[in-house]
GROMACS .gro file of C-alpha atoms in nm:
model
  188
    1MET     CA    1  -4.942  -2.491  13.663
    2ALA     CA    2  -4.971  -2.115  13.659
    3ALA     CA    3  -5.160  -1.869  13.888
    4ILE     CA    4  -5.350  -1.640  13.638
    5ALA     CA    5  -5.532  -1.313  13.704
    6LEU     CA    6  -5.768  -1.263  13.423
    7PHE     CA    7  -5.950  -0.919  13.387
    8HIS     CA    8  -6.305  -0.869  13.216
    9SER     CA    9  -6.360  -0.657  12.922
   10VAL     CA   10  -6.550  -0.318  12.941
   11TYR     CA   11  -6.887  -0.500  12.964
   12GLY     CA   12  -6.788  -0.627  13.313
   13PHE     CA   13  -6.779  -0.980  13.460
   14ARG     CA   14  -6.981  -1.225  13.263
   15SER     CA   15  -7.020  -1.573  13.128
   16LEU     CA   16  -6.717  -1.503  12.886
   17GLU     CA   17  -6.482  -1.464  13.192
   18ARG     CA   18  -6.654  -1.745  13.388
   19SER     CA   19  -6.612  -1.990  13.116
   20ALA     CA   20  -6.256  -1.887  13.029
   21ALA     CA   21  -6.168  -1.945  13.413
   22GLU     CA   22  -6.348  -2.270  13.406
   23LEU     CA   23  -6.167  -2.385  13.104
   24LEU     CA   24  -5.823  -2.293  13.259
   25ARG     CA   25  -5.889  -2.433  13.585
   26ALA     CA   26  -5.983  -2.773  13.416
   27THR     CA   27  -5.624  -2.789  13.315
   28GLY     CA   28  -5.478  -2.726  13.660
   29HIS     CA   29  -5.430  -2.349  13.664
   30GLN     CA   30  -5.536  -2.120  13.963
   31VAL     CA   31  -5.735  -1.830  13.830
   32VAL     CA   32  -5.879  -1.533  13.961
   33THR     CA   33  -6.119  -1.327  13.778
   34PRO     CA   34  -6.197  -1.007  13.973
   35ASP     CA   35  -6.522  -0.808  13.921
   36LEU     CA   36  -6.374  -0.454  13.870
   37TYR     CA   37  -6.742  -0.340  13.832
   38GLY     CA   38  -6.879  -0.468  14.161
   39GLY     CA   39  -7.165  -0.671  13.995
   40ARG     CA   40  -7.264  -0.421  13.742
   41VAL     CA   41  -7.269  -0.532  13.375
   42GLY     CA   42  -7.322  -0.348  13.071
   43GLN     CA   43  -7.586  -0.496  12.836
   44THR     CA   44  -7.433  -0.286  12.530
   45LEU     CA   45  -7.071  -0.166  12.452
   46GLU     CA   46  -7.192   0.182  12.525
   47GLU     CA   47  -7.356   0.100  12.875
   48GLY     CA   48  -6.998  -0.113  12.956
   49PHE     CA   49  -6.812   0.247  12.877
   50SER     CA   50  -7.050   0.439  13.076
   51ILE     CA   51  -6.982   0.212  13.369
   52ARG     CA   52  -6.605   0.242  13.311
   53LYS     CA   53  -6.625   0.625  13.304
   54GLU     CA   54  -6.849   0.641  13.595
   55ILE     CA   55  -6.600   0.429  13.809
   56GLY     CA   56  -6.289   0.580  13.651
   57TRP     CA   57  -5.983   0.437  13.526
   58ALA     CA   58  -5.761   0.494  13.835
   59GLU     CA   59  -6.009   0.325  14.074
   60LEU     CA   60  -6.060   0.027  13.839
   61CYS     CA   61  -5.662  -0.021  13.859
   62ARG     CA   62  -5.665   0.011  14.234
   63ARG     CA   63  -5.938  -0.239  14.265
   64ALA     CA   64  -5.735  -0.484  14.018
   65GLU     CA   65  -5.436  -0.441  14.249
   66LYS     CA   66  -5.606  -0.509  14.544
   67ALA     CA   67  -5.766  -0.831  14.376
   68VAL     CA   68  -5.441  -0.962  14.306
   69ALA     CA   69  -5.266  -0.866  14.616
   70ASP     CA   70  -5.251  -1.234  14.737
   71LEU     CA   71  -5.146  -1.378  14.421
   72PRO     CA   72  -4.769  -1.505  14.378
   73ALA     CA   73  -4.538  -1.236  14.209
   74SER     CA   74  -4.494  -1.469  13.919
   75ALA     CA   75  -4.871  -1.492  13.830
   76VAL     CA   76  -4.954  -1.454  13.474
   77LEU     CA   77  -5.144  -1.108  13.410
   78GLY     CA   78  -5.423  -1.136  13.136
   79GLY     CA   79  -5.734  -0.960  13.018
   80PHE     CA   80  -6.023  -0.930  12.768
   81SER     CA   81  -5.990  -0.592  12.568
   82MET     CA   82  -6.029  -0.340  12.837
   83GLY     CA   83  -5.890  -0.611  13.087
   84ALA     CA   84  -5.579  -0.617  12.859
   85GLY     CA   85  -5.513  -0.259  12.977
   86ILE     CA   86  -5.583  -0.338  13.348
   87ALA     CA   87  -5.337  -0.622  13.331
   88ALA     CA   88  -5.079  -0.401  13.171
   89SER     CA   89  -5.154  -0.138  13.448
   90LEU     CA   90  -5.042  -0.397  13.713
   91TRP     CA   91  -4.723  -0.506  13.488
   92PRO     CA   92  -4.494  -0.229  13.606
   93GLY     CA   93  -4.552  -0.344  13.989
   94ARG     CA   94  -4.520  -0.702  13.908
   95PRO     CA   95  -4.211  -0.740  13.680
   96GLN     CA   96  -4.174  -1.102  13.782
   97ALA     CA   97  -4.487  -1.199  13.631
   98ALA     CA   98  -4.432  -1.525  13.443
   99GLY     CA   99  -4.631  -1.420  13.133
  100ILE     CA  100  -4.871  -1.169  12.997
  101LEU     CA  101  -5.190  -1.285  12.789
  102LEU     CA  102  -5.367  -1.004  12.589
  103LEU     CA  103  -5.690  -1.128  12.444
  104HIS     CA  104  -5.885  -0.902  12.217
  105GLY     CA  105  -5.639  -0.575  12.291
  106ILE     CA  106  -5.302  -0.462  12.316
  107ALA     CA  107  -5.161  -0.250  12.595
  108GLU     CA  108  -4.884  -0.056  12.688
  109ILE     CA  109  -4.540  -0.240  12.757
  110PRO     CA  110  -4.377  -0.087  13.080
  111ALA     CA  111  -4.039   0.061  13.090
  112ASN     CA  112  -3.926  -0.210  13.345
  113ALA     CA  113  -4.083  -0.507  13.133
  114ARG     CA  114  -3.837  -0.792  13.175
  115GLU     CA  115  -3.649  -0.894  12.846
  116GLY     CA  116  -3.778  -1.203  12.702
  117ILE     CA  117  -4.086  -1.224  12.911
  118PRO     CA  118  -4.361  -1.453  12.753
  119LEU     CA  119  -4.632  -1.249  12.602
  120GLN     CA  120  -4.914  -1.372  12.402
  121VAL     CA  121  -5.163  -1.159  12.179
  122HIS     CA  122  -5.490  -1.259  12.020
  123LEU     CA  123  -5.663  -1.004  11.797
  124ALA     CA  124  -5.934  -0.982  11.546
  125GLU     CA  125  -5.801  -0.841  11.190
  126PRO     CA  126  -5.887  -0.587  11.147
  127ASP     CA  127  -5.971  -0.488  11.475
  128GLU     CA  128  -6.119  -0.134  11.542
  129PHE     CA  129  -5.966  -0.116  11.906
  130ALA     CA  130  -5.612  -0.227  11.776
  131PRO     CA  131  -5.564  -0.056  11.435
  132ALA     CA  132  -5.275  -0.173  11.200
  133ASP     CA  133  -5.083   0.156  11.289
  134GLU     CA  134  -5.097   0.107  11.653
  135MET     CA  135  -4.996  -0.264  11.617
  136ALA     CA  136  -4.720  -0.162  11.402
  137ALA     CA  137  -4.567   0.084  11.687
  138TRP     CA  138  -4.661  -0.158  11.953
  139ARG     CA  139  -4.445  -0.438  11.792
  140ALA     CA  140  -4.165  -0.185  11.741
  141HIS     CA  141  -4.191  -0.109  12.109
  142ALA     CA  142  -4.180  -0.480  12.202
  143ALA     CA  143  -3.865  -0.508  12.012
  144ARG     CA  144  -3.687  -0.225  12.153
  145ALA     CA  145  -3.773  -0.386  12.489
  146ASN     CA  146  -3.633  -0.718  12.369
  147ILE     CA  147  -3.946  -0.892  12.408
  148SER     CA  148  -4.077  -1.115  12.102
  149PRO     CA  149  -4.433  -1.126  12.150
  150GLU     CA  150  -4.644  -1.419  12.013
  151VAL     CA  151  -4.921  -1.241  11.813
  152PHE     CA  152  -5.229  -1.434  11.674
  153LEU     CA  153  -5.445  -1.245  11.424
  154TYR     CA  154  -5.772  -1.392  11.320
  155PRO     CA  155  -5.904  -1.236  10.979
  156GLY     CA  156  -6.266  -1.159  10.961
  157VAL     CA  157  -6.388  -1.219  11.305
  158GLY     CA  158  -6.545  -0.969  11.548
  159HIS     CA  159  -6.360  -0.788  11.837
  160LEU     CA  160  -6.467  -1.011  12.120
  161TYR     CA  161  -6.479  -1.343  11.886
  162THR     CA  162  -6.423  -1.570  12.186
  163ASP     CA  163  -6.751  -1.455  12.359
  164PRO     CA  164  -7.042  -1.698  12.249
  165SER     CA  165  -7.290  -1.440  12.375
  166LEU     CA  166  -7.204  -1.167  12.132
  167PRO     CA  167  -7.235  -1.132  11.753
  168ASP     CA  168  -6.855  -1.119  11.726
  169TYR     CA  169  -6.830  -1.477  11.830
  170ASP     CA  170  -6.649  -1.719  11.594
  171ALA     CA  171  -6.640  -2.098  11.725
  172LYS     CA  172  -6.323  -2.185  11.506
  173ALA     CA  173  -6.120  -1.876  11.601
  174ALA     CA  174  -6.210  -1.932  11.952
  175GLU     CA  175  -6.124  -2.271  11.954
  176ALA     CA  176  -5.779  -2.175  11.813
  177THR     CA  177  -5.732  -1.919  12.058
  178TRP     CA  178  -5.798  -2.137  12.354
  179SER     CA  179  -5.562  -2.396  12.230
  180ARG     CA  180  -5.275  -2.156  12.163
  181VAL     CA  181  -5.353  -2.012  12.525
  182ASP     CA  182  -5.328  -2.361  12.692
  183ALA     CA  183  -4.988  -2.423  12.487
  184PHE     CA  184  -4.868  -2.067  12.603
  185LEU     CA  185  -4.944  -2.151  12.978
  186ALA     CA  186  -4.820  -2.504  12.969
  187ALA     CA  187  -4.490  -2.367  12.842
  188LEU     CA  188  -4.433  -2.109  13.138
   0.00000   0.00000   0.00000
């Protein structure tokens, strides 16, 4: 079973992350879900972005690094939307990560990314935060890095479609996502 660091979205640490961690723990994984906002939660997307701006990206990444310091070097790095970016910020310093799991967002692939690292991505289609042109460039970058990401697109759903507390929620797409995540982690 895998050790997993799973980072929250721009809203902050909420029921989405708690439920995801419980789901993954139920299948035997060790999961940490750092609260990078220190207990604060945005009730709207705008409030979430405001908290993120107030704390600052560099500080969020520092908090994330501190939160995973005791995890094995092979821990899977993952995150929801903004959390995908946080996971990617840690990736260069954790080149031995067993895998990368990006939910509701794409993130920069570091120059030192290990060839063939297992990488799974789940996105709404279309997704305002991962437009088609950015996805095409991202896929090309992955190919140049000799990484073959497993990308799943979910047509017609909202950005955070796995979150039952938001209007974006789509039960069928969420179920498919968690089934695919389970298979991804089991193969590591």
